[in-house]
Coordinates of C-alpha atoms in Angstrom, one line a residue:
M275 CA -9.8 19.6 -49.3
D276 CA -10.6 16.5 -50.9
V277 CA -9.8 13.2 -49.7
Q278 CA -9.5 11.7 -53.5
F279 CA -7.9 14.8 -54.6
L280 CA -5.3 15.2 -51.9
V281 CA -4.0 11.1 -52.7
S282 CA -4.1 11.7 -56.2
L283 CA -1.7 15.2 -55.6
L284 CA 0.8 13.0 -53.4
I285 CA 0.9 10.2 -55.3
I286 CA 1.4 12.7 -58.7
L287 CA 4.2 14.9 -57.0
A288 CA 5.5 11.8 -55.5
T289 CA 6.1 10.9 -59.4
F290 CA 7.2 13.8 -60.5
A291 CA 9.7 14.5 -57.6
L292 CA 11.3 10.8 -59.0
Y293 CA 11.4 11.9 -62.6
I294 CA 13.2 15.7 -61.5
G295 CA 15.6 13.7 -59.5
I296 CA 16.3 10.6 -62.0
A297 CA 16.9 13.6 -64.7
I298 CA 19.2 15.8 -62.2
F299 CA 21.5 12.7 -61.1
N300 CA 21.7 11.8 -64.7
T301 CA 22.3 15.4 -66.2
A302 CA 24.3 14.6 -69.7
K303 CA 28.0 16.7 -69.5
A304 CA 28.6 15.3 -73.4
T305 CA 27.0 15.1 -76.9
S306 CA 26.9 11.8 -76.4
D307 CA 25.0 11.5 -73.2
F308 CA 22.5 13.9 -74.5
Y309 CA 21.7 12.1 -77.9
V310 CA 22.8 8.7 -77.3
A311 CA 23.1 7.9 -73.5
S312 CA 26.9 7.9 -74.6
R313 CA 25.6 4.3 -76.3
G314 CA 26.1 2.8 -72.4
V315 CA 22.0 1.0 -71.4
P316 CA 21.8 -2.7 -71.1
P317 CA 19.0 -3.9 -73.4
I318 CA 16.3 -5.0 -70.8
F319 CA 16.3 -1.1 -69.2
N320 CA 16.0 -0.1 -73.8
G321 CA 13.4 -2.1 -73.5
M322 CA 11.8 -0.5 -71.1
A323 CA 12.4 2.6 -71.9
I324 CA 10.9 1.4 -75.3
G325 CA 8.8 1.4 -74.0
A326 CA 7.2 4.3 -72.0
D327 CA 8.7 6.2 -75.4
W328 CA 6.0 3.9 -77.3
M329 CA 3.2 4.1 -75.0
S330 CA 2.0 7.5 -74.9
A331 CA -0.7 8.7 -73.5
A332 CA -2.4 7.9 -76.9
S333 CA -2.0 4.4 -75.3
F334 CA -2.4 4.7 -72.1
I335 CA -5.3 7.0 -72.3
G336 CA -6.8 6.8 -75.7
M337 CA -6.5 3.3 -76.2
A338 CA -9.1 1.3 -74.4
G339 CA -11.4 4.4 -75.3
T340 CA -10.9 4.1 -78.8
I341 CA -11.9 0.4 -78.9
M342 CA -14.9 0.6 -76.5
L343 CA -16.0 3.1 -78.8
L344 CA -15.4 1.8 -81.4
G345 CA -15.2 -2.3 -81.4
Y346 CA -13.8 -4.5 -83.6
D347 CA -12.4 -1.7 -85.6
G348 CA -10.5 -0.5 -82.5
L349 CA -7.9 -3.3 -83.0
A350 CA -6.8 -2.2 -86.2
Y351 CA -4.8 0.6 -83.8
I352 CA -3.7 -3.1 -81.4
M353 CA -2.3 -4.6 -84.4
G354 CA -0.8 -2.0 -85.8
W355 CA 1.3 -0.1 -83.4
T356 CA 2.3 -3.8 -81.9
G357 CA 3.2 -5.1 -85.7
G358 CA 5.0 -2.1 -86.5
Y359 CA 8.4 -3.4 -83.9
L360 CA 8.4 -6.3 -85.6
F361 CA 8.5 -4.5 -88.9
L362 CA 11.7 -2.1 -87.0
T363 CA 13.1 -4.9 -84.6
F364 CA 13.6 -7.1 -87.7
L365 CA 14.2 -4.8 -90.7
L366 CA 16.0 -1.8 -89.8
A367 CA 16.9 -2.1 -85.5
P368 CA 19.9 -3.7 -85.7
Q369 CA 21.6 -2.0 -89.0
L370 CA 20.2 1.0 -88.0
R371 CA 22.8 1.0 -84.6
K372 CA 25.5 -0.7 -87.2
Y373 CA 26.0 2.3 -89.3
G374 CA 26.4 4.5 -85.8
R375 CA 25.4 7.7 -86.0
Y376 CA 22.7 10.0 -83.7
T377 CA 19.8 10.6 -85.9
V378 CA 17.5 9.4 -88.7
P379 CA 18.5 12.4 -90.4
E380 CA 22.4 11.7 -90.0
F381 CA 22.3 8.3 -91.2
I382 CA 19.7 9.3 -94.4
G383 CA 22.8 12.3 -95.1
D384 CA 25.6 10.0 -94.6
R385 CA 23.8 6.9 -96.3
Y386 CA 22.7 9.0 -98.9
D387 CA 26.0 11.4 -99.2
S388 CA 24.3 14.3 -99.9
H389 CA 23.8 17.1 -97.4
T390 CA 19.9 18.2 -99.3
A391 CA 18.7 15.0 -97.8
R392 CA 20.0 15.6 -94.0
V393 CA 17.9 19.0 -93.9
I394 CA 14.9 17.4 -95.6
A395 CA 15.3 14.2 -93.1
A396 CA 15.8 16.6 -90.4
I397 CA 12.3 19.2 -91.6
C398 CA 10.3 16.0 -91.5
T399 CA 11.8 14.8 -88.0
I400 CA 10.5 18.1 -86.0
I401 CA 6.9 17.9 -88.2
I402 CA 6.4 13.9 -87.0
S403 CA 7.9 15.0 -84.0
F404 CA 6.1 18.4 -83.4
T405 CA 2.8 16.5 -84.8
Y406 CA 2.8 13.6 -82.2
S407 CA 3.6 15.6 -79.4
I408 CA 1.0 18.0 -79.6
G409 CA -1.3 14.8 -79.0
Q410 CA 0.8 14.3 -75.7
L411 CA 0.6 17.7 -74.3
S412 CA -3.4 17.7 -74.8
G413 CA -3.1 13.9 -72.7
S414 CA -1.2 15.4 -70.2
G415 CA -3.8 18.7 -69.5
V416 CA -6.8 16.0 -69.9
V417 CA -5.1 13.7 -66.8
I418 CA -4.3 17.6 -64.6
G419 CA -7.4 19.3 -65.4
R420 CA -9.1 16.6 -63.7
L421 CA -7.1 16.1 -60.9
F422 CA -7.0 19.9 -60.1
E423 CA -10.6 20.2 -61.8
I424 CA -9.2 22.7 -63.4
D425 CA -9.9 23.7 -67.6
A426 CA -7.9 21.2 -69.5
K427 CA -5.8 24.3 -71.5
L428 CA -4.5 24.8 -68.0
G429 CA -3.0 21.7 -67.1
T430 CA -1.4 21.4 -70.9
M431 CA 0.7 24.1 -69.9
I432 CA 1.6 22.9 -66.5
G433 CA 2.8 19.1 -68.6
V434 CA 5.1 21.3 -71.0
V435 CA 6.6 23.4 -68.3
L436 CA 7.7 19.6 -66.6
I437 CA 8.7 18.3 -69.9
A438 CA 10.7 21.4 -71.2
F439 CA 12.3 21.4 -67.9
Y440 CA 13.8 17.3 -67.6
S441 CA 13.8 17.0 -71.3
A442 CA 16.4 19.9 -71.4
M443 CA 18.1 19.1 -67.9
G444 CA 18.9 15.6 -68.8
G445 CA 19.0 14.9 -72.5
M446 CA 19.0 11.3 -73.6
K447 CA 21.1 9.7 -71.0
G448 CA 18.6 11.1 -68.2
I449 CA 15.6 10.8 -70.8
T450 CA 16.4 7.5 -70.7
W451 CA 16.7 6.6 -67.0
T452 CA 13.5 8.6 -66.3
Q453 CA 11.6 6.5 -69.1
V454 CA 12.8 3.8 -67.1
A455 CA 10.8 4.6 -64.2
Q456 CA 7.8 5.5 -66.3
Y457 CA 7.6 2.9 -67.8
L458 CA 7.4 0.8 -63.9
V459 CA 5.0 3.8 -62.9
L460 CA 2.6 3.3 -66.0
I461 CA 2.4 -0.5 -66.1
I462 CA 1.6 -0.9 -62.7
A463 CA -1.4 1.9 -63.3
Y464 CA -2.6 0.4 -66.3
L465 CA -2.8 -3.5 -64.8
I466 CA -4.0 -2.4 -61.4
P467 CA -8.3 -1.3 -61.9
V468 CA -8.3 -4.0 -64.9
I469 CA -7.5 -6.6 -62.6
F470 CA -9.8 -5.5 -60.1
M471 CA -12.6 -4.8 -62.6
S472 CA -12.4 -8.4 -63.5
L473 CA -12.5 -9.4 -59.7
Q474 CA -15.4 -7.6 -59.5
I475 CA -17.0 -8.4 -63.0
T476 CA -16.4 -11.4 -63.5
G477 CA -14.9 -13.4 -60.2
N478 CA -11.5 -14.0 -61.9
P479 CA -8.4 -12.2 -61.4
I480 CA -7.2 -12.5 -65.0
P481 CA -8.5 -10.3 -67.4
W482 CA -7.0 -11.9 -70.6
I483 CA -9.0 -14.6 -70.4
S484 CA -12.0 -13.8 -68.4
Y485 CA -12.8 -10.8 -70.7
G486 CA -14.6 -13.1 -73.6
D487 CA -17.2 -14.0 -71.6
I488 CA -18.0 -10.5 -71.0
V489 CA -18.1 -9.3 -74.9
G490 CA -20.6 -12.5 -75.7
K491 CA -22.8 -10.4 -72.7
M492 CA -22.7 -7.4 -74.3
G493 CA -24.2 -9.1 -77.7
E494 CA -26.8 -9.4 -76.0
I495 CA -27.2 -6.0 -75.0
D496 CA -26.5 -4.4 -77.8
R497 CA -29.2 -6.6 -79.8
D498 CA -32.1 -5.3 -76.7
L499 CA -31.1 -2.1 -77.2
G500 CA -30.7 -1.8 -80.9
I501 CA -27.1 -1.0 -81.7
S502 CA -24.5 -2.1 -83.3
E503 CA -23.3 -4.6 -81.8
Y504 CA -19.8 -4.5 -80.2
F505 CA -17.4 -7.0 -81.6
A506 CA -19.6 -6.5 -84.8
P507 CA -16.9 -5.6 -87.5
F508 CA -16.3 -2.6 -90.1
T509 CA -19.6 -0.7 -88.5
N510 CA -17.8 2.6 -88.1
G511 CA -15.6 2.7 -91.5
T512 CA -14.9 0.3 -94.6
K513 CA -12.2 -2.7 -94.1
W514 CA -10.6 -0.3 -96.8
Q515 CA -9.9 1.8 -93.6
F516 CA -9.2 -0.9 -91.2
I517 CA -6.5 -2.4 -93.5
A518 CA -5.0 1.4 -94.5
L519 CA -5.1 2.2 -90.8
M520 CA -2.6 -0.9 -89.5
F521 CA -0.6 -0.5 -92.2
T522 CA 0.0 3.4 -91.3
L523 CA 0.9 2.5 -87.8
M524 CA 3.0 -0.1 -88.8
A525 CA 4.7 2.0 -91.3
G526 CA 4.3 4.6 -89.0
T527 CA 6.4 2.7 -86.2
A528 CA 9.1 1.6 -88.0
G529 CA 9.6 5.0 -89.5
L530 CA 9.4 7.0 -86.2
P531 CA 12.2 8.9 -85.4
H532 CA 11.6 9.3 -81.8
V533 CA 12.1 5.2 -81.3
I534 CA 14.1 4.4 -83.6
V535 CA 17.0 6.8 -81.3
R536 CA 16.5 4.6 -78.7
F537 CA 17.8 1.3 -80.5
Y538 CA 21.5 3.9 -80.6
T539 CA 21.5 4.4 -76.9
V540 CA 22.7 0.2 -76.9
S541 CA 26.5 -1.2 -77.2
T542 CA 25.8 -3.2 -80.3
M543 CA 24.0 -5.4 -82.9
K544 CA 22.9 -8.1 -80.6
A545 CA 21.5 -5.8 -77.9
A546 CA 19.6 -4.0 -80.1
R547 CA 17.7 -6.7 -81.1
W548 CA 16.9 -8.0 -77.6
S549 CA 16.0 -4.6 -76.7
G550 CA 12.9 -4.6 -79.4
A551 CA 12.2 -8.5 -78.0
W552 CA 12.2 -6.6 -74.5
A553 CA 10.1 -4.1 -75.4
L554 CA 7.7 -6.4 -77.4
L555 CA 7.4 -8.1 -73.9
F556 CA 6.5 -4.8 -72.4
I557 CA 4.4 -2.5 -74.5
G558 CA 2.4 -6.5 -74.8
L559 CA 1.5 -5.9 -71.3
L560 CA -0.5 -3.5 -71.6
Y561 CA -1.4 -3.9 -75.3
L562 CA -3.3 -7.7 -74.5
S563 CA -5.0 -5.2 -71.7
A564 CA -6.3 -2.5 -73.3
P565 CA -9.8 -4.8 -74.8
A566 CA -10.4 -5.9 -71.0
Y567 CA -10.1 -2.4 -69.6
A568 CA -12.5 -1.4 -73.0
A569 CA -15.2 -4.3 -72.6
F570 CA -15.3 -4.5 -68.6
S571 CA -16.1 0.1 -69.2
R572 CA -18.6 -0.2 -71.3
F573 CA -20.4 -3.1 -69.9
I574 CA -20.3 -1.4 -66.7
L575 CA -21.6 1.7 -68.5
L576 CA -24.2 -0.7 -70.4
T577 CA -25.5 -2.7 -67.3
Q578 CA -25.0 1.0 -64.4
I579 CA -25.3 4.0 -65.8
A580 CA -27.8 3.3 -69.2
G581 CA -31.1 3.2 -68.5
S582 CA -30.8 5.8 -64.8
Q583 CA -32.4 8.1 -63.6
I584 CA -30.6 11.4 -64.7
S585 CA -31.3 13.2 -61.4
Q586 CA -29.9 9.5 -59.4
L587 CA -26.2 9.3 -62.0
P588 CA -22.7 8.6 -59.5
A589 CA -21.0 11.8 -58.4
W590 CA -18.7 10.8 -61.0
T591 CA -19.7 11.6 -64.2
K592 CA -20.6 15.4 -62.5
S593 CA -16.3 15.9 -62.3
W594 CA -16.1 15.0 -65.7
V595 CA -19.1 16.8 -67.0
D596 CA -17.5 19.9 -65.9
T597 CA -14.4 19.3 -67.6
G598 CA -16.0 18.9 -70.9
K599 CA -15.3 15.4 -71.9
L600 CA -19.1 13.7 -71.0
Q601 CA -22.1 14.7 -72.0
V602 CA -25.0 14.0 -70.5
A603 CA -28.5 14.9 -72.2
D604 CA -32.5 14.7 -71.7
G605 CA -33.1 14.7 -75.2
N606 CA -36.7 12.6 -74.7
G607 CA -37.3 14.6 -71.9
D608 CA -38.1 10.9 -69.6
G609 CA -35.3 11.5 -66.8
V610 CA -33.9 8.0 -68.1
L611 CA -30.6 8.5 -69.6
Q612 CA -30.3 6.3 -73.0
W613 CA -27.5 4.8 -74.3
S614 CA -28.1 7.6 -76.9
E615 CA -28.1 10.2 -75.0
L616 CA -24.4 9.1 -73.4
V617 CA -20.7 11.2 -75.2
I618 CA -18.1 10.0 -73.7
S619 CA -15.0 11.3 -75.4
N620 CA -12.2 8.2 -75.9
D621 CA -9.6 9.9 -74.3
I622 CA -11.4 9.4 -70.8
V623 CA -12.4 6.4 -70.8
V624 CA -9.4 5.0 -69.1
M625 CA -8.5 7.9 -66.4
A626 CA -12.5 7.7 -65.5
T627 CA -12.5 4.0 -65.1
P628 CA -11.6 3.5 -61.4
E629 CA -14.5 6.5 -60.9
I630 CA -16.6 4.2 -62.8
A631 CA -15.7 1.1 -61.1
N632 CA -15.6 2.4 -57.7
L633 CA -11.6 0.7 -57.4
G634 CA -11.3 3.6 -54.4
V635 CA -8.9 7.1 -54.1
F636 CA -6.0 4.9 -54.0
V637 CA -6.3 3.4 -57.6
I638 CA -7.5 6.8 -59.0
G639 CA -5.0 8.5 -58.1
L640 CA -2.5 5.7 -59.6
V641 CA -3.9 5.8 -62.9
A642 CA -3.5 9.3 -63.1
A643 CA 0.2 9.8 -62.2
G644 CA 0.2 6.5 -64.9
A645 CA -1.0 8.7 -67.5
M646 CA 0.8 12.0 -66.6
A647 CA 4.1 9.1 -67.2
A648 CA 2.7 7.8 -70.3
A649 CA 2.3 11.8 -71.8
L650 CA 5.0 12.7 -69.6
S651 CA 8.2 10.1 -71.3
T652 CA 6.8 9.7 -74.4
A653 CA 7.1 13.8 -74.7
G654 CA 10.0 13.4 -73.5
G655 CA 12.2 11.3 -75.7
L656 CA 10.0 13.5 -78.8
M657 CA 12.2 16.5 -78.1
I658 CA 15.3 15.0 -77.7
S659 CA 14.2 14.2 -82.0
I660 CA 13.4 17.6 -82.2
S661 CA 16.2 18.9 -80.1
S662 CA 19.1 16.5 -82.3
A663 CA 16.8 17.1 -86.0
F664 CA 18.1 21.1 -85.0
A665 CA 20.9 21.1 -82.9
H666 CA 22.8 18.3 -84.9
D667 CA 21.6 17.5 -88.1
I668 CA 21.4 21.1 -89.2
Y669 CA 23.0 24.0 -86.7
Y670 CA 25.8 21.2 -85.9
R671 CA 26.3 19.2 -89.8
L672 CA 25.9 22.2 -91.6
M673 CA 25.9 25.8 -89.7
R674 CA 28.2 25.3 -87.0
P675 CA 30.1 22.0 -87.8
N676 CA 33.2 23.3 -85.4
A677 CA 30.9 24.6 -82.6
S678 CA 32.6 23.1 -79.3
D679 CA 30.3 20.0 -76.8
K680 CA 28.8 23.2 -74.7
Q681 CA 27.1 25.8 -77.8
R682 CA 26.1 22.0 -78.6
L683 CA 24.6 21.0 -75.5
K684 CA 23.4 24.8 -75.2
V685 CA 21.8 25.1 -78.3
G686 CA 20.2 21.5 -78.3
R687 CA 18.3 22.7 -74.7
W688 CA 17.1 25.9 -76.1
S689 CA 15.4 24.0 -78.9
I690 CA 13.7 21.9 -76.6
V691 CA 12.2 24.5 -74.9
I692 CA 11.1 26.5 -77.4
A693 CA 9.7 23.0 -79.2
T694 CA 8.1 22.3 -75.8
L695 CA 6.2 26.0 -76.0
F696 CA 5.0 26.0 -79.5
A697 CA 3.2 22.4 -79.0
G698 CA 1.7 23.2 -75.5
L699 CA 0.1 26.3 -77.6
I700 CA -1.1 24.1 -80.9
A701 CA -2.7 21.7 -77.9
L702 CA -4.0 24.1 -75.8
N703 CA -7.0 23.5 -78.3
P704 CA -5.8 20.4 -80.3
P705 CA -7.5 19.7 -84.0
G706 CA -8.4 16.1 -83.2
V707 CA -8.5 13.5 -80.2
I708 CA -5.5 12.0 -79.2
T709 CA -5.1 8.7 -80.9
Q710 CA -6.2 10.9 -84.2
I711 CA -3.1 13.4 -83.7
V712 CA -0.8 10.2 -82.8
A713 CA -2.0 8.8 -86.1
W714 CA -1.4 11.5 -88.3
A715 CA 2.4 11.9 -87.0
F716 CA 2.2 8.2 -87.5
A717 CA 1.1 8.8 -91.2
I718 CA 3.9 11.6 -92.4
A719 CA 6.3 8.2 -91.3
S720 CA 4.4 6.0 -93.0
G721 CA 4.7 8.3 -95.9
T722 CA 8.4 9.9 -96.1
F723 CA 11.1 7.3 -93.3
F724 CA 9.6 4.6 -93.4
P725 CA 10.0 4.2 -97.7
A726 CA 14.2 6.1 -96.8
L727 CA 14.8 3.7 -94.6
V728 CA 13.7 0.4 -95.7
L729 CA 15.7 1.3 -99.6
G730 CA 18.4 2.4 -97.3
V731 CA 19.3 -0.3 -95.6
W732 CA 18.2 -3.0 -98.1
W733 CA 18.3 -1.4 -101.6
K734 CA 22.1 -0.9 -102.6
R735 CA 20.8 1.3 -105.5
S736 CA 18.4 3.9 -104.4
N737 CA 20.5 7.2 -104.4
A738 CA 20.6 11.0 -103.2
K739 CA 18.0 11.9 -106.0
G740 CA 15.8 9.0 -105.0
V741 CA 15.6 9.7 -101.5
I742 CA 15.1 13.6 -101.5
T743 CA 12.0 12.9 -104.1
G744 CA 10.7 10.5 -101.8
L745 CA 10.7 12.0 -98.8
L746 CA 9.5 15.4 -100.7
V747 CA 6.9 12.7 -102.8
G748 CA 5.6 11.1 -99.8
L749 CA 5.6 14.2 -97.0
A750 CA 3.4 16.0 -99.8
V751 CA 0.8 13.2 -100.6
T752 CA 0.3 12.7 -96.9
L753 CA -0.2 16.1 -95.8
S754 CA -2.5 16.5 -99.0
Y755 CA -4.9 13.5 -98.3
I756 CA -4.9 13.9 -94.4
F757 CA -6.3 18.0 -95.1
A758 CA -8.4 16.4 -97.6
A759 CA -10.1 13.7 -95.9
K760 CA -10.5 15.8 -92.7
Y761 CA -11.6 19.4 -93.8
G762 CA -12.9 18.0 -97.8
G763 CA -14.7 15.2 -97.2
F764 CA -12.6 13.6 -99.6
T765 CA -12.0 9.7 -99.3
I766 CA -11.0 6.7 -101.4
L767 CA -12.7 3.5 -100.5
G768 CA -14.0 4.7 -97.4
I769 CA -10.1 5.7 -96.1
I770 CA -9.8 8.4 -93.7
D771 CA -7.2 10.6 -92.7
T772 CA -6.1 7.7 -90.4
G773 CA -5.7 6.2 -93.3
A774 CA -3.4 8.3 -94.6
G775 CA 0.3 7.2 -94.5
V776 CA -0.6 4.1 -96.9
F777 CA -0.9 6.7 -100.2
G778 CA 2.5 8.2 -98.5
A779 CA 4.3 5.0 -98.2
F780 CA 3.2 3.8 -102.0
A781 CA 3.9 7.3 -103.2
G782 CA 7.5 7.2 -101.6
F783 CA 8.7 4.2 -102.1
L784 CA 7.7 4.5 -106.1
A785 CA 9.0 7.9 -106.3
N786 CA 12.1 6.4 -104.4
V787 CA 12.7 3.8 -106.9
I788 CA 11.9 5.8 -110.4
V789 CA 13.8 8.6 -109.6
S790 CA 17.3 6.2 -108.7
L791 CA 16.6 3.7 -111.2
S792 CA 16.8 7.4 -113.8
T793 CA 20.0 8.7 -111.9
A794 CA 23.7 7.6 -112.0
A795 CA 24.3 4.8 -109.6
P796 CA 26.0 5.7 -105.8
S797 CA 29.4 6.0 -105.7
Q798 CA 30.7 1.5 -104.6
K799 CA 32.1 2.9 -100.7
L800 CA 28.8 3.9 -100.8
Q801 CA 27.5 0.4 -102.3
D802 CA 29.3 -1.3 -100.2
E803 CA 28.4 0.2 -97.3
V804 CA 24.7 -0.3 -97.9
I805 CA 26.1 -4.0 -97.7
D806 CA 27.9 -4.2 -95.5
L807 CA 25.1 -3.3 -92.9
R808 CA 23.4 -6.6 -93.0
Y809 CA 26.7 -8.2 -91.7
P810 CA 27.9 -8.3 -88.1
E811 CA 31.2 -8.9 -88.6
Q812 CA 32.5 -5.8 -89.0
M813 CA 31.6 -2.1 -89.6
T814 CA 33.4 0.5 -91.4
Y815 CA 32.8 5.0 -90.0
K816 CA 32.8 7.4 -91.9
D817 CA 36.4 8.8 -90.4
G818 CA 37.8 5.4 -91.8
E819 CA 37.9 3.5 -88.6
V820 CA 37.0 0.1 -88.5
W821 CA 34.8 -1.2 -85.6
M822 CA 34.2 -5.1 -85.1
H823 CA 31.8 -6.8 -83.8
D824 CA 32.1 -10.2 -82.1
G825 CA 28.4 -10.5 -81.8
E826 CA 29.0 -8.8 -77.5
T827 CA 31.5 -6.1 -77.6
E828 CA 32.7 -3.3 -80.2
T829 CA 36.6 -2.4 -79.9
I830 CA 38.1 0.0 -82.4
K831 CA 41.1 -1.4 -84.6

C-alpha cells in the first residue's frame, strides 16, 4: 500500500474520530443546545469556531489558487471576506445578540412584527446556506477523491454522510466545540507548508515578509515568457468588477445567517464584540498567508515545471491529472511543457502544494486533514442554519407553536439529513468552481439580509412592508443578474456573476426605503425596541421580561 496514502488516511481518520467524539460528548439535549449552544460559549473559543465556520473549503482550498491564477485581481476575495467582518462586528453583531433570538429570520419576524417577513427570511436563509453548502461538499469531494484516488463524486458522497451524522447529533453545541478542534487542525495544516516553502525558496521562515521578493522575481519571468504580469491590476476583469466583488463579499459576510448565529452563542453584547475581535485575529492568520501560498506555488511551477520535458514531469502531476483537476497537453508537439499548456484548477493549488514543493508524506496528509476540517466545519454551520430556518422559524413559530422540545429536535435533525443529501447531489456536478459558488451565496446575502438587517437595526422607520419588498426585490435582482451574467453573457460595466450582490443590495435598500416611507410607520413599541438596541444597559424581550445588562452578565429582573 502507498505510504503517502496510508499516512494521509491515518491522519484524516484520527481527526474524523476526534470530531465525531466531540459531537457525541456534546449531544444536544434541548433546543437551546441545538440552536445557540445554551449561549455559554467563551469569546475566545467562539472566535475560533467563527474562524472555522468562516474558513470554508473556498478559503482553504480555493483562495490561494484563485490568487495564483488571477494575481492582483484575486485580492478582492481577501479584502472582501476580511473587511466584511468589520461590518459585522461593528454594525450588526452586538445589536443582534442583544435582541436575544435564535436565528436571523426570527429577528426579522419579531423586529418587523410580521410572519410573512419571517417566512421569506427563512426561505432566503435556506437558499443562501444551500448554495454555500454545495461549494463545501464539492471541496470535500476534491480532498477525498485525491486521497483515495477515486472519482471526486464518490468523495463528495462520503463527505455528505459524515456531515449529516455529526451535525444532526450535536446541533450547535456539538458543532461549536467540533469547530474549535477543526480550526486548530486547519490553521496548523495551512501554515506548516507555507512556512516550509518560504524556508526552501527564500531561506526565511516568515512567509508574510519573504514572499514580496518572489513576486518581484516572477515579474521578470512573466516578462520573459510574454504573459501578463502577476501583480498587474485589472488584467482578468474590469476595476468595476474588482470593486463589485469586494463589496459583494463584504456585505454578504455581514448578512450570512450561519455566521451571524455564531454571535448568538455567547452570553453578552460585550462577549459578542470580543468574539468578532478574536475571529478577525484567527481568520487573519489564514488570509494573510494565502497570497504567500499563491506566490510560492506559482514560482515553483514557473521555474521547475514549465519548460520541463513532458516525459519527465514529477509523479504528482499524473495523480492530479487522474482527478481531472489538472491538464497537461503538448500543444505544439515539441515535447516540452510550456506555461500556456499547463491548465491547473484553482481548487487544487493548496492541496497539491506539499507535493509540488516535495514536503513529505506527513505534510501532504496534514493538508488533506486541514482541507477536510475547513469543508466540514463550514458545512456543519450551514446545515444548522438550514435546520433552524425550517424547524424553528417555519415548523415551530408558524406550523406547530405547541411542539415539544423532543419534536422540535427531531424535525431539526431530519431537516439537516435531508438538506445535506440534496446539497450533496448537486455538488456531484457543481455549476462552477468552489470560490465562484460561494461568491453567489454572498451575492444573495448581500441583496437580501444586508439591507434588511442594517435598516432593521439602524432605521426605526423601516416597516414590515418595506422589508418584505426589499427582501423579494433584492433576491430577484441578484438571482437574475447571476443567471444573466453566467449563462447569457450580460454584464454592466464588466461586472460578472460574482459581483451581482452590488446590484441586489442597492435594489434591496432602495425598495425597503421607498415602500417604508410610502406606508404607515411601525408601532411606537417597535420603534422604541430599535432605539433600545443601540444601548447596552437594558434589553426588553417579547414576553415582557426585562434583562438588565452590566457589561459582563445578564439577569432576569
